[in-house]
């Protein structure tokens, strides 16, 4: 079956699901230029039921990327602009008094969606940050003692500006660890930027994805079939030991004050598994682990101040660890 047909999301077949998820790249490229790694990272997070931290300067299409992904997957999406005066109830919802029935009723907040774009999460105080992180971890919202489950699939794509820290509330390491992946959204290359401007000159409207030709190529049924197939992807004891060795090496690195926790090791195993399935294999190889090591681990380590002053980055430390940890044969 052609994965670009309108009923592609209703198949539930693992083989067709893989083709449909692969077709996302071409579909999202109709609206977003040159962000294939970020698209792949978002799909991996959906397969692993995880969440994503997007880091990039303003204007690199982070919002458009999430909206295009939601359109291509037939998923609901909402956006919250995080500000210093945002309250937890503005995200999760609250009880509202109904004068006609003389009772309180629950008014769901924007967190009740499939893809939530939490724009500039580090601009809001810790109390509001924690309300969102609780929803991410528990996949439910409790108001007045009543738990209310969030829809499935549910993914939070939180953004933060890497160059402007005045008036922000940086996420602590324990909260950063709750994100499955940290994806960096770079500035486009010269040719990609020319393509972006050419599209706009020809009438492209980023607020009208339908006019841009973005159509659903996959859906919740494909996603569920894919998750089931990923869960059956084989992981050998040697690969498990390789992941553990990488994470343990980070705890011994002289450049780091904080290495990767066991939760980080579990996350790396899960993302490598999802990537292996996406690339057409039912088993994980060391290259899958290496491919996902940076986005899975870069936000789970903390640099020593002296290393940071010398220009050392989390990515360079992880790359050095990958170069030194023996690869299983």
Short mmCIF file of C-alpha atoms in Angstrom, two decimals:
data_model
loop_
_atom_site.label_atom_id
_atom_site.label_comp_id
_atom_site.label_asym_id
_atom_site.label_seq_id
_atom_site.Cartn_x
_atom_site.Cartn_y
_atom_site.Cartn_z
CA UNK A 1 0.00 0.00 0.00
CA UNK A 2 1.18 3.52 -0.79
CA UNK A 3 2.04 5.12 2.55
CA UNK A 4 0.99 8.52 1.25
CA UNK A 5 -2.66 7.56 0.88
CA UNK A 6 -5.17 9.11 3.24
CA UNK A 7 -5.85 5.85 5.06
CA UNK A 8 -2.20 5.09 5.68
CA UNK A 9 -2.73 5.76 9.37
CA UNK A 10 -5.34 3.02 9.61
CA UNK A 11 -3.24 0.02 8.56
CA UNK A 12 -1.55 -1.03 11.78
CA UNK A 13 0.89 -3.21 9.82
CA UNK A 14 4.52 -2.91 11.03
CA UNK A 15 6.03 -2.91 7.52
CA UNK A 16 3.62 -0.30 6.24
CA UNK A 17 4.03 1.68 9.47
CA UNK A 18 7.79 1.93 8.87
CA UNK A 19 7.21 3.14 5.30
CA UNK A 20 4.66 5.67 6.52
CA UNK A 21 6.97 7.05 9.21
CA UNK A 22 9.81 7.24 6.69
CA UNK A 23 7.49 9.26 4.42
CA UNK A 24 7.24 11.90 7.15
CA UNK A 25 10.59 13.39 6.11
CA UNK A 26 9.40 14.15 2.57
CA UNK A 27 6.06 15.47 3.80
CA UNK A 28 7.50 17.77 6.47
CA UNK A 29 10.10 19.00 3.96
CA UNK A 30 7.22 20.66 2.11
CA UNK A 31 7.05 23.14 4.99
CA UNK A 32 10.42 22.91 6.78
CA UNK A 33 13.76 23.02 4.97
CA UNK A 34 16.80 21.04 6.10
CA UNK A 35 15.75 19.70 9.51
CA UNK A 36 15.82 15.94 8.86
CA UNK A 37 17.74 15.10 12.09
CA UNK A 38 15.15 16.93 14.20
CA UNK A 39 12.29 15.16 12.40
CA UNK A 40 13.96 11.80 13.04
CA UNK A 41 14.49 12.69 16.70
CA UNK A 42 10.82 13.58 17.15
CA UNK A 43 9.74 10.30 15.55
CA UNK A 44 12.15 8.34 17.78
CA UNK A 45 10.69 10.10 20.83
CA UNK A 46 7.14 9.20 19.75
CA UNK A 47 8.18 5.55 19.32
CA UNK A 48 9.75 5.54 22.80
CA UNK A 49 6.92 7.50 24.44
CA UNK A 50 9.45 10.16 25.40
CA UNK A 51 9.71 13.94 25.24
CA UNK A 52 12.07 16.30 23.43
CA UNK A 53 13.95 19.45 24.36
CA UNK A 54 14.55 21.61 21.27
CA UNK A 55 17.38 24.12 21.55
CA UNK A 56 17.91 26.80 18.94
CA UNK A 57 17.90 30.53 18.41
CA UNK A 58 14.56 32.18 17.56
CA UNK A 59 13.44 31.91 13.95
CA UNK A 60 14.74 28.45 12.98
CA UNK A 61 11.24 26.95 12.51
CA UNK A 62 10.89 25.04 15.80
CA UNK A 63 7.16 25.81 16.01
CA UNK A 64 6.60 25.10 12.32
CA UNK A 65 8.43 21.78 12.66
CA UNK A 66 6.10 20.53 15.42
CA UNK A 67 2.98 21.77 13.58
CA UNK A 68 4.08 20.09 10.35
CA UNK A 69 4.79 16.83 12.20
CA UNK A 70 1.33 16.91 13.79
CA UNK A 71 -0.31 17.52 10.39
CA UNK A 72 1.61 14.70 8.72
CA UNK A 73 0.70 12.32 11.57
CA UNK A 74 -2.97 13.36 11.94
CA UNK A 75 -2.36 14.37 15.55
CA UNK A 76 -3.73 17.25 17.57
CA UNK A 77 -1.22 19.94 18.56
CA UNK A 78 -1.25 22.98 20.84
CA UNK A 79 1.30 25.65 21.70
CA UNK A 80 1.93 27.39 25.03
CA UNK A 81 4.15 30.45 25.26
CA UNK A 82 5.84 30.13 28.64
CA UNK A 83 6.12 33.49 30.42
CA UNK A 84 7.13 34.53 33.96
CA UNK A 85 3.47 35.00 34.98
CA UNK A 86 2.20 31.67 33.62
CA UNK A 87 0.44 29.61 36.30
CA UNK A 88 0.35 25.77 36.51
CA UNK A 89 -3.43 25.83 35.91
CA UNK A 90 -2.80 27.69 32.62
CA UNK A 91 -1.07 24.53 31.41
CA UNK A 92 -2.94 21.67 33.10
CA UNK A 93 -6.45 23.15 33.39
CA UNK A 94 -8.61 24.10 36.35
CA UNK A 95 -12.03 23.78 37.99
CA UNK A 96 -14.53 26.37 36.78
CA UNK A 97 -17.76 27.19 38.60
CA UNK A 98 -20.87 26.74 36.46
CA UNK A 99 -23.60 29.11 37.67
CA UNK A 100 -26.32 27.18 35.83
CA UNK A 101 -25.62 23.84 37.49
CA UNK A 102 -24.12 25.35 40.68
CA UNK A 103 -21.24 22.89 40.33
CA UNK A 104 -17.55 22.99 39.49
CA UNK A 105 -16.54 21.49 36.16
CA UNK A 106 -13.05 20.75 34.87
CA UNK A 107 -11.79 22.92 32.04
CA UNK A 108 -8.91 21.05 30.35
CA UNK A 109 -5.72 23.01 29.71
CA UNK A 110 -3.57 22.90 26.57
CA UNK A 111 -1.62 19.91 27.94
CA UNK A 112 -4.56 17.74 26.82
CA UNK A 113 -3.27 17.23 23.30
CA UNK A 114 -1.01 14.86 21.34
CA UNK A 115 1.89 17.20 20.57
CA UNK A 116 2.41 20.09 22.97
CA UNK A 117 4.89 22.79 22.02
CA UNK A 118 6.13 24.33 25.28
CA UNK A 119 7.76 27.45 23.88
CA UNK A 120 10.69 28.82 25.93
CA UNK A 121 10.09 26.57 28.93
CA UNK A 122 12.96 28.25 30.79
CA UNK A 123 11.06 31.57 30.86
CA UNK A 124 8.53 30.35 33.41
CA UNK A 125 9.10 29.81 37.17
CA UNK A 126 9.91 26.33 38.56
CA UNK A 127 6.36 25.81 39.90
CA UNK A 128 4.89 25.96 36.40
CA UNK A 129 7.78 23.98 34.93
CA UNK A 130 7.19 21.22 37.47
CA UNK A 131 3.47 21.01 36.65
CA UNK A 132 4.34 20.26 33.03
CA UNK A 133 7.12 17.83 33.95
CA UNK A 134 4.72 15.96 36.23
CA UNK A 135 2.28 15.58 33.35
CA UNK A 136 5.14 14.32 31.17
CA UNK A 137 6.21 11.70 33.69
CA UNK A 138 2.83 10.50 34.96
CA UNK A 139 0.90 11.13 31.70
CA UNK A 140 -2.00 12.42 33.73
CA UNK A 141 -3.15 15.59 35.45
CA UNK A 142 -4.58 15.53 38.97
CA UNK A 143 -6.94 18.38 39.85
CA UNK A 144 -8.87 18.41 43.12
CA UNK A 145 -7.77 14.83 43.83
CA UNK A 146 -9.11 13.46 40.54
CA UNK A 147 -6.56 12.01 38.07
CA UNK A 148 -7.30 12.74 34.42
CA UNK A 149 -5.32 10.76 31.85
CA UNK A 150 -3.66 12.54 28.96
CA UNK A 151 -4.25 11.36 25.38
CA UNK A 152 -1.99 8.79 23.73
CA UNK A 153 0.27 9.52 21.94
CA UNK A 154 1.48 12.43 24.05
CA UNK A 155 4.73 14.27 23.37
CA UNK A 156 6.06 17.51 24.81
CA UNK A 157 8.45 19.43 22.58
CA UNK A 158 9.91 22.09 24.87
CA UNK A 159 12.07 24.83 23.41
CA UNK A 160 14.74 26.99 24.96
CA UNK A 161 16.92 29.80 23.64
CA UNK A 162 20.64 28.93 24.04
CA UNK A 163 21.92 32.52 23.85
CA UNK A 164 19.60 34.55 26.07
CA UNK A 165 19.52 33.75 29.79
CA UNK A 166 18.42 37.05 31.36
CA UNK A 167 15.12 36.60 33.18
CA UNK A 168 15.09 32.82 32.72
CA UNK A 169 14.74 29.86 35.11
CA UNK A 170 17.08 27.15 33.77
CA UNK A 171 15.85 23.60 34.21
CA UNK A 172 17.78 21.72 36.93
CA UNK A 173 19.67 18.58 35.94
CA UNK A 174 17.08 16.32 37.59
CA UNK A 175 14.36 17.84 35.39
CA UNK A 176 16.46 17.85 32.24
CA UNK A 177 16.92 14.11 32.79
CA UNK A 178 13.16 13.68 32.23
CA UNK A 179 13.55 14.58 28.56
CA UNK A 180 14.35 11.62 26.34
CA UNK A 181 16.24 13.69 23.76
CA UNK A 182 17.82 17.11 23.44
CA UNK A 183 17.86 18.17 19.81
CA UNK A 184 19.84 21.18 18.64
CA UNK A 185 18.21 23.11 15.79
CA UNK A 186 21.02 24.79 13.85
CA UNK A 187 20.84 27.82 11.62
CA UNK A 188 20.27 26.72 8.00
CA UNK A 189 23.05 26.44 5.47
CA UNK A 190 23.32 29.15 2.81
CA UNK A 191 21.49 27.05 0.20
CA UNK A 192 18.76 26.04 2.65
CA UNK A 193 18.25 29.68 3.60
CA UNK A 194 17.96 30.61 -0.08
CA UNK A 195 15.33 27.86 -0.46
CA UNK A 196 13.40 29.24 2.53
CA UNK A 197 13.35 32.77 1.13
CA UNK A 198 12.42 31.51 -2.34
CA UNK A 199 9.42 29.67 -0.91
CA UNK A 200 8.27 32.77 0.94
CA UNK A 201 8.71 34.88 -2.21
CA UNK A 202 6.50 32.38 -4.06
CA UNK A 203 3.71 32.79 -1.50
CA UNK A 204 4.42 30.13 1.15
CA UNK A 205 2.38 30.80 4.30
CA UNK A 206 3.73 28.97 7.38
CA UNK A 207 0.31 29.33 9.04
CA UNK A 208 -1.44 27.40 6.23
CA UNK A 209 0.19 23.97 6.02
CA UNK A 210 -2.68 22.59 3.92
CA UNK A 211 -1.93 25.12 1.19
CA UNK A 212 1.74 24.10 1.39
CA UNK A 213 0.70 20.56 0.48
CA UNK A 214 1.33 18.87 3.84
CA UNK A 215 -0.96 15.85 4.03
CA UNK A 216 -1.37 13.01 6.58
CA UNK A 217 0.96 10.13 5.68
CA UNK A 218 0.68 8.19 8.95
CA UNK A 219 -1.57 8.07 11.98
CA UNK A 220 -2.04 6.70 15.50
CA UNK A 221 -2.56 3.14 14.25
CA UNK A 222 0.77 3.22 12.42
CA UNK A 223 2.44 4.63 15.51
CA UNK A 224 1.00 1.88 17.72
CA UNK A 225 2.07 -0.84 15.26
CA UNK A 226 5.54 0.70 15.12
CA UNK A 227 5.85 0.78 18.92
CA UNK A 228 4.91 -2.89 19.11
CA UNK A 229 7.52 -3.75 16.48
CA UNK A 230 10.20 -1.69 18.25
CA UNK A 231 9.49 -3.61 21.47
CA UNK A 232 10.35 -6.84 19.62
CA UNK A 233 13.66 -5.54 18.29
CA UNK A 234 16.46 -7.76 19.63
CA UNK A 235 19.12 -6.37 21.96
CA UNK A 236 22.11 -8.64 22.54
CA UNK A 237 23.90 -8.79 25.94
CA UNK A 238 26.97 -7.28 24.23
CA UNK A 239 24.98 -4.18 23.18
CA UNK A 240 23.56 -3.80 26.67
CA UNK A 241 27.06 -3.98 28.13
CA UNK A 242 28.27 -1.44 25.54
CA UNK A 243 25.61 1.06 26.62
CA UNK A 244 26.51 0.52 30.28
CA UNK A 245 30.24 1.00 29.56
CA UNK A 246 29.55 4.31 27.76
CA UNK A 247 27.47 5.63 30.66
CA UNK A 248 29.95 4.46 33.30
CA UNK A 249 32.79 6.10 31.38
CA UNK A 250 30.92 9.42 31.58
CA UNK A 251 30.90 9.16 35.39
CA UNK A 252 34.68 8.81 35.37
CA UNK A 253 35.39 11.60 32.89
CA UNK A 254 37.67 14.32 34.34
CA UNK A 255 35.72 16.94 32.37
CA UNK A 256 32.39 16.16 34.03
CA UNK A 257 30.99 16.72 37.51
CA UNK A 258 27.87 14.72 36.64
CA UNK A 259 27.80 11.64 34.45
CA UNK A 260 24.94 9.71 32.88
CA UNK A 261 22.52 8.07 35.32
CA UNK A 262 21.01 4.58 34.91
CA UNK A 263 17.88 6.34 33.59
CA UNK A 264 20.08 7.81 30.86
CA UNK A 265 21.45 4.35 30.05
CA UNK A 266 17.89 3.02 29.74
CA UNK A 267 17.00 5.94 27.47
CA UNK A 268 19.99 5.30 25.20
CA UNK A 269 19.06 1.64 24.86
CA UNK A 270 15.47 2.60 23.98
CA UNK A 271 16.38 5.23 21.40
CA UNK A 272 18.98 2.96 19.75
CA UNK A 273 16.32 0.27 19.53
CA UNK A 274 13.85 2.64 17.86
CA UNK A 275 16.50 3.84 15.41
CA UNK A 276 17.44 0.25 14.52
CA UNK A 277 13.81 -0.50 13.66
CA UNK A 278 13.42 2.70 11.65
CA UNK A 279 16.45 1.78 9.56
CA UNK A 280 14.94 -1.61 8.72
CA UNK A 281 16.57 -4.01 11.19
CA UNK A 282 15.05 -6.15 13.95
CA UNK A 283 18.25 -6.08 16.02
CA UNK A 284 20.48 -3.34 17.46
CA UNK A 285 24.10 -2.80 16.40
CA UNK A 286 26.77 -0.53 17.95
CA UNK A 287 26.25 2.08 15.22
CA UNK A 288 22.66 2.55 16.43
CA UNK A 289 23.95 3.36 19.91
CA UNK A 290 26.51 5.81 18.50
CA UNK A 291 23.90 7.50 16.28
CA UNK A 292 21.66 8.33 19.24
CA UNK A 293 24.31 8.91 21.92
CA UNK A 294 24.61 12.70 21.50
CA UNK A 295 20.89 13.65 21.51
CA UNK A 296 20.14 11.15 24.29
CA UNK A 297 23.04 12.00 26.62
CA UNK A 298 24.15 15.61 26.01
CA UNK A 299 21.64 17.08 28.51
CA UNK A 300 22.30 14.41 31.14
CA UNK A 301 25.92 15.39 31.85
CA UNK A 302 27.33 18.45 33.61
CA UNK A 303 30.67 20.01 32.68
CA UNK A 304 33.25 21.11 35.23
CA UNK A 305 33.58 24.93 35.22
CA UNK A 306 37.27 24.76 34.31
CA UNK A 307 36.52 22.45 31.35
CA UNK A 308 33.78 24.80 30.18
CA UNK A 309 36.19 27.74 30.32
CA UNK A 310 38.59 25.80 28.10
CA UNK A 311 35.89 25.42 25.45
CA UNK A 312 35.00 21.80 26.19
CA UNK A 313 31.38 20.92 25.35
CA UNK A 314 29.11 18.06 26.40
CA UNK A 315 29.12 16.82 22.79
CA UNK A 316 32.91 16.75 22.60
CA UNK A 317 33.13 14.78 25.87
CA UNK A 318 30.58 12.22 24.68
CA UNK A 319 32.33 11.89 21.33
CA UNK A 320 35.63 11.26 23.14
CA UNK A 321 33.97 8.57 25.27
CA UNK A 322 32.54 6.91 22.16
CA UNK A 323 36.02 6.91 20.63
CA UNK A 324 37.59 5.21 23.65
CA UNK A 325 34.98 2.68 24.83
CA UNK A 326 35.65 -0.68 23.11
CA UNK A 327 33.01 -1.55 20.50
CA UNK A 328 31.59 -5.09 20.73
CA UNK A 329 32.22 -7.35 17.75
#
